[in-house]
Amino acid sequence: MNNIRCTQCGAVGLELGFVEDSGQGARGFARWIAGPLQRGPLGNAKRMGRPRWQIDAFRCPICAHLELFAAQPD
């Protein structure tokens, strides 16, 4: 059990999980990328050379609020 406190209701002991990305060509999980969103000519997000961080998601067992943390670089 962890000591993370829900910012919505104050409960302690949030459940660890992750945010799934099931879009076309996705790896199955979402990442946080530093800097503002910039789009290329085809509308895709420009990501080259930017650090990517794993997103850990914690769900409150009382109110189901999600807390997201950029945990570590990929």
mmCIF file of N, CA, C and O in Angstrom:
data_model
loop_
_atom_site.group_PDB
_atom_site.id
_atom_site.type_symbol
_atom_site.label_atom_id
_atom_site.label_comp_id
_atom_site.label_asym_id
_atom_site.label_seq_id
_atom_site.Cartn_x
_atom_site.Cartn_y
_atom_site.Cartn_z
ATOM 1 N N MET A 1 0.851 -1.179 0.000
ATOM 2 C CA MET A 1 0.000 0.000 0.000
ATOM 3 C C MET A 1 0.895 1.241 0.000
ATOM 4 O O MET A 1 1.931 1.272 0.646
ATOM 5 N N ASN A 2 0.497 2.287 -0.722
ATOM 6 C CA ASN A 2 1.277 3.520 -0.765
ATOM 7 C C ASN A 2 0.613 4.591 0.088
ATOM 8 O O ASN A 2 -0.496 4.414 0.575
ATOM 9 N N ASN A 3 1.297 5.695 0.257
ATOM 10 C CA ASN A 3 0.784 6.793 1.077
ATOM 11 C C ASN A 3 0.295 7.969 0.238
ATOM 12 O O ASN A 3 0.171 9.071 0.762
ATOM 13 N N ILE A 4 0.037 7.738 -1.033
ATOM 14 C CA ILE A 4 -0.443 8.819 -1.894
ATOM 15 C C ILE A 4 -1.866 9.180 -1.490
ATOM 16 O O ILE A 4 -2.724 8.314 -1.343
ATOM 17 N N ARG A 5 -2.100 10.477 -1.320
ATOM 18 C CA ARG A 5 -3.409 10.971 -0.882
ATOM 19 C C ARG A 5 -4.177 11.516 -2.093
ATOM 20 O O ARG A 5 -3.641 12.255 -2.903
ATOM 21 N N CYS A 6 -5.444 11.158 -2.213
ATOM 22 C CA CYS A 6 -6.318 11.650 -3.277
ATOM 23 C C CYS A 6 -6.547 13.150 -3.084
ATOM 24 O O CYS A 6 -6.919 13.594 -1.994
ATOM 25 N N THR A 7 -6.318 13.932 -4.130
ATOM 26 C CA THR A 7 -6.529 15.380 -4.037
ATOM 27 C C THR A 7 -8.008 15.748 -4.121
ATOM 28 O O THR A 7 -8.374 16.886 -3.866
ATOM 29 N N GLN A 8 -8.861 14.788 -4.461
ATOM 30 C CA GLN A 8 -10.303 15.048 -4.560
ATOM 31 C C GLN A 8 -11.012 14.826 -3.221
ATOM 32 O O GLN A 8 -11.726 15.693 -2.743
ATOM 33 N N CYS A 9 -10.798 13.643 -2.603
ATOM 34 C CA CYS A 9 -11.542 13.314 -1.382
ATOM 35 C C CYS A 9 -10.657 13.123 -0.152
ATOM 36 O O CYS A 9 -11.162 13.003 0.953
ATOM 37 N N GLY A 10 -9.332 13.033 -0.334
ATOM 38 C CA GLY A 10 -8.416 12.896 0.786
ATOM 39 C C GLY A 10 -8.100 11.473 1.205
ATOM 40 O O GLY A 10 -7.334 11.265 2.136
ATOM 41 N N ALA A 11 -8.669 10.484 0.535
ATOM 42 C CA ALA A 11 -8.390 9.089 0.889
ATOM 43 C C ALA A 11 -6.911 8.770 0.654
ATOM 44 O O ALA A 11 -6.270 9.360 -0.209
ATOM 45 N N VAL A 12 -6.379 7.820 1.416
ATOM 46 C CA VAL A 12 -4.986 7.390 1.287
ATOM 47 C C VAL A 12 -4.962 5.967 0.754
ATOM 48 O O VAL A 12 -5.826 5.163 1.068
ATOM 49 N N GLY A 13 -3.940 5.631 -0.050
ATOM 50 C CA GLY A 13 -3.792 4.269 -0.560
ATOM 51 C C GLY A 13 -4.379 4.104 -1.942
ATOM 52 O O GLY A 13 -5.214 3.235 -2.150
ATOM 53 N N LEU A 14 -3.924 4.924 -2.895
ATOM 54 C CA LEU A 14 -4.435 4.853 -4.259
ATOM 55 C C LEU A 14 -3.890 3.629 -4.987
ATOM 56 O O LEU A 14 -2.795 3.161 -4.705
ATOM 57 N N GLU A 15 -4.689 3.119 -5.932
ATOM 58 C CA GLU A 15 -4.342 1.922 -6.687
ATOM 59 C C GLU A 15 -3.553 2.297 -7.932
ATOM 60 O O GLU A 15 -3.975 3.134 -8.731
ATOM 61 N N LEU A 16 -2.375 1.668 -8.125
ATOM 62 C CA LEU A 16 -1.516 1.942 -9.278
ATOM 63 C C LEU A 16 -2.081 1.324 -10.543
ATOM 64 O O LEU A 16 -2.612 0.214 -10.526
ATOM 65 N N GLY A 17 -1.963 2.041 -11.657
ATOM 66 C CA GLY A 17 -2.352 1.545 -12.975
ATOM 67 C C GLY A 17 -1.650 2.351 -14.039
ATOM 68 O O GLY A 17 -0.657 3.013 -13.767
ATOM 69 N N PHE A 18 -2.148 2.315 -15.277
ATOM 70 C CA PHE A 18 -1.572 3.107 -16.356
ATOM 71 C C PHE A 18 -2.667 3.544 -17.311
ATOM 72 O O PHE A 18 -3.768 2.995 -17.299
ATOM 73 N N VAL A 19 -2.360 4.547 -18.141
ATOM 74 C CA VAL A 19 -3.309 5.066 -19.117
ATOM 75 C C VAL A 19 -3.035 4.371 -20.446
ATOM 76 O O VAL A 19 -1.927 4.457 -20.979
ATOM 77 N N GLU A 20 -4.016 3.668 -20.980
ATOM 78 C CA GLU A 20 -3.853 2.926 -22.224
ATOM 79 C C GLU A 20 -4.061 3.831 -23.430
ATOM 80 O O GLU A 20 -4.929 4.698 -23.434
ATOM 81 N N ASP A 21 -3.252 3.621 -24.453
ATOM 82 C CA ASP A 21 -3.431 4.281 -25.746
ATOM 83 C C ASP A 21 -3.638 3.189 -26.772
ATOM 84 O O ASP A 21 -2.721 2.441 -27.087
ATOM 85 N N SER A 22 -4.861 3.054 -27.262
ATOM 86 C CA SER A 22 -5.170 1.982 -28.207
ATOM 87 C C SER A 22 -5.398 2.509 -29.623
ATOM 88 O O SER A 22 -6.018 1.858 -30.440
ATOM 89 N N GLY A 23 -4.859 3.693 -29.905
ATOM 90 C CA GLY A 23 -4.999 4.270 -31.237
ATOM 91 C C GLY A 23 -4.187 3.513 -32.268
ATOM 92 O O GLY A 23 -3.339 2.686 -31.944
ATOM 93 N N GLN A 24 -4.409 3.808 -33.519
ATOM 94 C CA GLN A 24 -3.713 3.135 -34.610
ATOM 95 C C GLN A 24 -2.202 3.340 -34.484
ATOM 96 O O GLN A 24 -1.719 4.457 -34.362
ATOM 97 N N GLY A 25 -1.450 2.258 -34.475
ATOM 98 C CA GLY A 25 0.002 2.324 -34.368
ATOM 99 C C GLY A 25 0.513 2.582 -32.959
ATOM 100 O O GLY A 25 1.695 2.808 -32.760
ATOM 101 N N ALA A 26 -0.361 2.562 -31.956
ATOM 102 C CA ALA A 26 0.035 2.843 -30.576
ATOM 103 C C ALA A 26 0.785 1.657 -29.978
ATOM 104 O O ALA A 26 0.582 0.521 -30.361
ATOM 105 N N ARG A 27 1.640 1.937 -29.002
ATOM 106 C CA ARG A 27 2.366 0.892 -28.281
ATOM 107 C C ARG A 27 1.535 0.294 -27.156
ATOM 108 O O ARG A 27 1.940 -0.653 -26.521
ATOM 109 N N GLY A 28 0.389 0.894 -26.860
ATOM 110 C CA GLY A 28 -0.485 0.366 -25.815
ATOM 111 C C GLY A 28 -0.470 1.175 -24.540
ATOM 112 O O GLY A 28 -1.222 0.904 -23.637
ATOM 113 N N PHE A 29 0.421 2.168 -24.434
ATOM 114 C CA PHE A 29 0.472 3.001 -23.240
ATOM 115 C C PHE A 29 0.776 4.435 -23.657
ATOM 116 O O PHE A 29 1.370 4.676 -24.694
ATOM 117 N N ALA A 30 0.339 5.374 -22.839
ATOM 118 C CA ALA A 30 0.552 6.795 -23.123
ATOM 119 C C ALA A 30 1.850 7.259 -22.470
ATOM 120 O O ALA A 30 2.323 6.662 -21.504
ATOM 121 N N ARG A 31 2.434 8.336 -22.997
ATOM 122 C CA ARG A 31 3.649 8.930 -22.437
ATOM 123 C C ARG A 31 3.447 10.433 -22.337
ATOM 124 O O ARG A 31 2.688 11.024 -23.097
ATOM 125 N N TRP A 32 4.158 11.051 -21.397
ATOM 126 C CA TRP A 32 4.186 12.505 -21.260
ATOM 127 C C TRP A 32 5.421 12.998 -21.996
ATOM 128 O O TRP A 32 6.518 12.462 -21.816
ATOM 129 N N ILE A 33 5.268 14.032 -22.845
ATOM 130 C CA ILE A 33 6.372 14.585 -23.626
ATOM 131 C C ILE A 33 6.514 16.049 -23.270
ATOM 132 O O ILE A 33 5.537 16.804 -23.275
ATOM 133 N N ALA A 34 7.730 16.467 -22.946
ATOM 134 C CA ALA A 34 8.001 17.839 -22.517
ATOM 135 C C ALA A 34 7.756 18.846 -23.641
ATOM 136 O O ALA A 34 7.955 18.544 -24.819
ATOM 137 N N GLY A 35 7.327 20.034 -23.277
ATOM 138 C CA GLY A 35 7.153 21.134 -24.220
ATOM 139 C C GLY A 35 5.754 21.214 -24.789
ATOM 140 O O GLY A 35 4.960 20.284 -24.669
ATOM 141 N N PRO A 36 5.442 22.351 -25.428
ATOM 142 C CA PRO A 36 4.109 22.530 -26.006
ATOM 143 C C PRO A 36 3.909 21.633 -27.221
ATOM 144 O O PRO A 36 4.874 21.245 -27.886
ATOM 145 N N LEU A 37 2.656 21.302 -27.498
ATOM 146 C CA LEU A 37 2.316 20.485 -28.665
ATOM 147 C C LEU A 37 2.611 21.259 -29.939
ATOM 148 O O LEU A 37 2.149 22.393 -30.115
ATOM 149 N N GLN A 38 3.404 20.656 -30.807
ATOM 150 C CA GLN A 38 3.668 21.207 -32.134
ATOM 151 C C GLN A 38 3.295 20.141 -33.137
ATOM 152 O O GLN A 38 3.610 18.971 -32.949
ATOM 153 N N ARG A 39 2.629 20.542 -34.208
ATOM 154 C CA ARG A 39 2.172 19.575 -35.209
ATOM 155 C C ARG A 39 3.000 19.683 -36.480
ATOM 156 O O ARG A 39 3.399 20.762 -36.882
ATOM 157 N N GLY A 40 3.233 18.524 -37.097
ATOM 158 C CA GLY A 40 3.937 18.458 -38.369
ATOM 159 C C GLY A 40 2.972 18.713 -39.516
ATOM 160 O O GLY A 40 1.786 18.984 -39.309
ATOM 161 N N PRO A 41 3.457 18.603 -40.752
ATOM 162 C CA PRO A 41 2.627 18.889 -41.930
ATOM 163 C C PRO A 41 1.397 17.995 -42.071
ATOM 164 O O PRO A 41 0.384 18.411 -42.623
ATOM 165 N N LEU A 42 1.460 16.776 -41.547
ATOM 166 C CA LEU A 42 0.325 15.851 -41.639
ATOM 167 C C LEU A 42 -0.552 15.872 -40.395
ATOM 168 O O LEU A 42 -1.459 15.068 -40.243
ATOM 169 N N GLY A 43 -0.278 16.783 -39.462
ATOM 170 C CA GLY A 43 -1.083 16.904 -38.250
ATOM 171 C C GLY A 43 -0.607 16.074 -37.083
ATOM 172 O O GLY A 43 -1.185 16.128 -36.004
ATOM 173 N N ASN A 44 0.442 15.286 -37.276
ATOM 174 C CA ASN A 44 0.987 14.467 -36.190
ATOM 175 C C ASN A 44 1.785 15.337 -35.228
ATOM 176 O O ASN A 44 2.344 16.355 -35.622
ATOM 177 N N ALA A 45 1.873 14.906 -33.981
ATOM 178 C CA ALA A 45 2.662 15.631 -32.985
ATOM 179 C C ALA A 45 4.148 15.453 -33.281
ATOM 180 O O ALA A 45 4.606 14.344 -33.573
ATOM 181 N N LYS A 46 4.904 16.544 -33.201
ATOM 182 C CA LYS A 46 6.358 16.477 -33.350
ATOM 183 C C LYS A 46 6.951 16.021 -32.024
ATOM 184 O O LYS A 46 6.719 16.629 -30.988
ATOM 185 N N ARG A 47 7.725 14.917 -32.072
ATOM 186 C CA ARG A 47 8.272 14.333 -30.855
ATOM 187 C C ARG A 47 9.782 14.151 -30.895
ATOM 188 O O ARG A 47 10.395 13.912 -29.874
ATOM 189 N N MET A 48 10.386 14.266 -32.039
ATOM 190 C CA MET A 48 11.816 13.967 -32.201
ATOM 191 C C MET A 48 12.673 14.835 -31.278
ATOM 192 O O MET A 48 12.487 16.042 -31.192
ATOM 193 N N GLY A 49 13.585 14.186 -30.548
ATOM 194 C CA GLY A 49 14.507 14.882 -29.678
ATOM 195 C C GLY A 49 13.942 15.327 -28.343
ATOM 196 O O GLY A 49 14.641 15.950 -27.554
ATOM 197 N N ARG A 50 12.687 15.047 -28.088
ATOM 198 C CA ARG A 50 12.063 15.442 -26.820
ATOM 199 C C ARG A 50 12.062 14.273 -25.852
ATOM 200 O O ARG A 50 11.824 13.139 -26.242
ATOM 201 N N PRO A 51 12.323 14.548 -24.567
ATOM 202 C CA PRO A 51 12.259 13.453 -23.595
ATOM 203 C C PRO A 51 10.831 12.947 -23.426
ATOM 204 O O PRO A 51 9.885 13.721 -23.467
ATOM 205 N N ARG A 52 10.707 11.636 -23.280
ATOM 206 C CA ARG A 52 9.403 10.986 -23.076
ATOM 207 C C ARG A 52 9.405 10.342 -21.703
ATOM 208 O O ARG A 52 10.350 9.669 -21.334
ATOM 209 N N TRP A 53 8.316 10.537 -20.968
ATOM 210 C CA TRP A 53 8.220 10.014 -19.601
ATOM 211 C C TRP A 53 7.048 9.054 -19.493
ATOM 212 O O TRP A 53 5.963 9.309 -20.027
ATOM 213 N N GLN A 54 7.272 7.970 -18.784
ATOM 214 C CA GLN A 54 6.202 7.030 -18.480
ATOM 215 C C GLN A 54 5.168 7.713 -17.597
ATOM 216 O O GLN A 54 5.519 8.461 -16.690
ATOM 217 N N ILE A 55 3.893 7.450 -17.851
ATOM 218 C CA ILE A 55 2.818 7.998 -17.017
ATOM 219 C C ILE A 55 2.303 6.893 -16.095
ATOM 220 O O ILE A 55 1.845 5.858 -16.558
ATOM 221 N N ASP A 56 2.411 7.124 -14.786
ATOM 222 C CA ASP A 56 1.785 6.232 -13.815
ATOM 223 C C ASP A 56 0.476 6.869 -13.375
ATOM 224 O O ASP A 56 0.427 8.055 -13.088
ATOM 225 N N ALA A 57 -0.569 6.075 -13.359
ATOM 226 C CA ALA A 57 -1.894 6.563 -12.964
ATOM 227 C C ALA A 57 -2.308 5.865 -11.674
ATOM 228 O O ALA A 57 -2.154 4.654 -11.541
ATOM 229 N N PHE A 58 -2.810 6.639 -10.738
ATOM 230 C CA PHE A 58 -3.301 6.098 -9.469
ATOM 231 C C PHE A 58 -4.784 6.419 -9.347
ATOM 232 O O PHE A 58 -5.188 7.562 -9.539
ATOM 233 N N ARG A 59 -5.590 5.398 -9.046
ATOM 234 C CA ARG A 59 -7.042 5.552 -8.917
ATOM 235 C C ARG A 59 -7.432 5.480 -7.451
ATOM 236 O O ARG A 59 -7.019 4.586 -6.718
ATOM 237 N N CYS A 60 -8.245 6.435 -7.044
ATOM 238 C CA CYS A 60 -8.741 6.445 -5.681
ATOM 239 C C CYS A 60 -9.818 5.364 -5.531
ATOM 240 O O CYS A 60 -10.771 5.322 -6.322
ATOM 241 N N PRO A 61 -9.692 4.471 -4.533
ATOM 242 C CA PRO A 61 -10.699 3.424 -4.344
ATOM 243 C C PRO A 61 -12.022 3.950 -3.787
ATOM 244 O O PRO A 61 -13.031 3.263 -3.846
ATOM 245 N N ILE A 62 -12.032 5.186 -3.279
ATOM 246 C CA ILE A 62 -13.249 5.754 -2.706
ATOM 247 C C ILE A 62 -14.058 6.516 -3.756
ATOM 248 O O ILE A 62 -15.239 6.253 -3.962
ATOM 249 N N CYS A 63 -13.413 7.478 -4.450
ATOM 250 C CA CYS A 63 -14.166 8.339 -5.381
ATOM 251 C C CYS A 63 -13.809 8.120 -6.856
ATOM 252 O O CYS A 63 -14.379 8.767 -7.726
ATOM 253 N N ALA A 64 -12.854 7.229 -7.141
ATOM 254 C CA ALA A 64 -12.419 6.879 -8.502
ATOM 255 C C ALA A 64 -11.669 8.008 -9.220
ATOM 256 O O ALA A 64 -11.406 7.907 -10.410
ATOM 257 N N HIS A 65 -11.281 9.063 -8.507
ATOM 258 C CA HIS A 65 -10.481 10.148 -9.091
ATOM 259 C C HIS A 65 -9.125 9.595 -9.514
ATOM 260 O O HIS A 65 -8.552 8.747 -8.832
ATOM 261 N N LEU A 66 -8.585 10.075 -10.661
ATOM 262 C CA LEU A 66 -7.268 9.647 -11.114
ATOM 263 C C LEU A 66 -6.225 10.706 -10.826
ATOM 264 O O LEU A 66 -6.461 11.897 -11.051
ATOM 265 N N GLU A 67 -5.071 10.268 -10.341
ATOM 266 C CA GLU A 67 -3.899 11.120 -10.142
ATOM 267 C C GLU A 67 -2.844 10.596 -11.108
ATOM 268 O O GLU A 67 -2.533 9.407 -11.114
ATOM 269 N N LEU A 68 -2.299 11.479 -11.958
ATOM 270 C CA LEU A 68 -1.281 11.085 -12.940
ATOM 271 C C LEU A 68 0.069 11.651 -12.557
ATOM 272 O O LEU A 68 0.175 12.819 -12.159
ATOM 273 N N PHE A 69 1.118 10.828 -12.719
ATOM 274 C CA PHE A 69 2.484 11.238 -12.428
ATOM 275 C C PHE A 69 3.384 10.817 -13.582
ATOM 276 O O PHE A 69 3.295 9.693 -14.065
ATOM 277 N N ALA A 70 4.258 11.729 -14.015
ATOM 278 C CA ALA A 70 5.286 11.398 -15.002
ATOM 279 C C ALA A 70 6.436 10.780 -14.218
ATOM 280 O O ALA A 70 7.225 11.472 -13.587
ATOM 281 N N ALA A 71 6.545 9.455 -14.244
ATOM 282 C CA ALA A 71 7.372 8.702 -13.309
ATOM 283 C C ALA A 71 8.851 8.655 -13.668
ATOM 284 O O ALA A 71 9.688 8.888 -12.840
ATOM 285 N N GLN A 72 9.174 8.292 -14.913
ATOM 286 C CA GLN A 72 10.568 8.115 -15.299
ATOM 287 C C GLN A 72 10.693 8.215 -16.809
ATOM 288 O O GLN A 72 9.754 7.915 -17.528
ATOM 289 N N PRO A 73 11.863 8.617 -17.308
ATOM 290 C CA PRO A 73 12.031 8.686 -18.759
ATOM 291 C C PRO A 73 11.981 7.288 -19.377
ATOM 292 O O PRO A 73 12.411 6.327 -18.766
ATOM 293 N N ASP A 74 11.450 7.218 -20.587
ATOM 294 C CA ASP A 74 11.452 5.950 -21.353
ATOM 295 C C ASP A 74 12.840 5.661 -21.846
ATOM 296 O O ASP A 74 13.611 6.504 -22.169
#
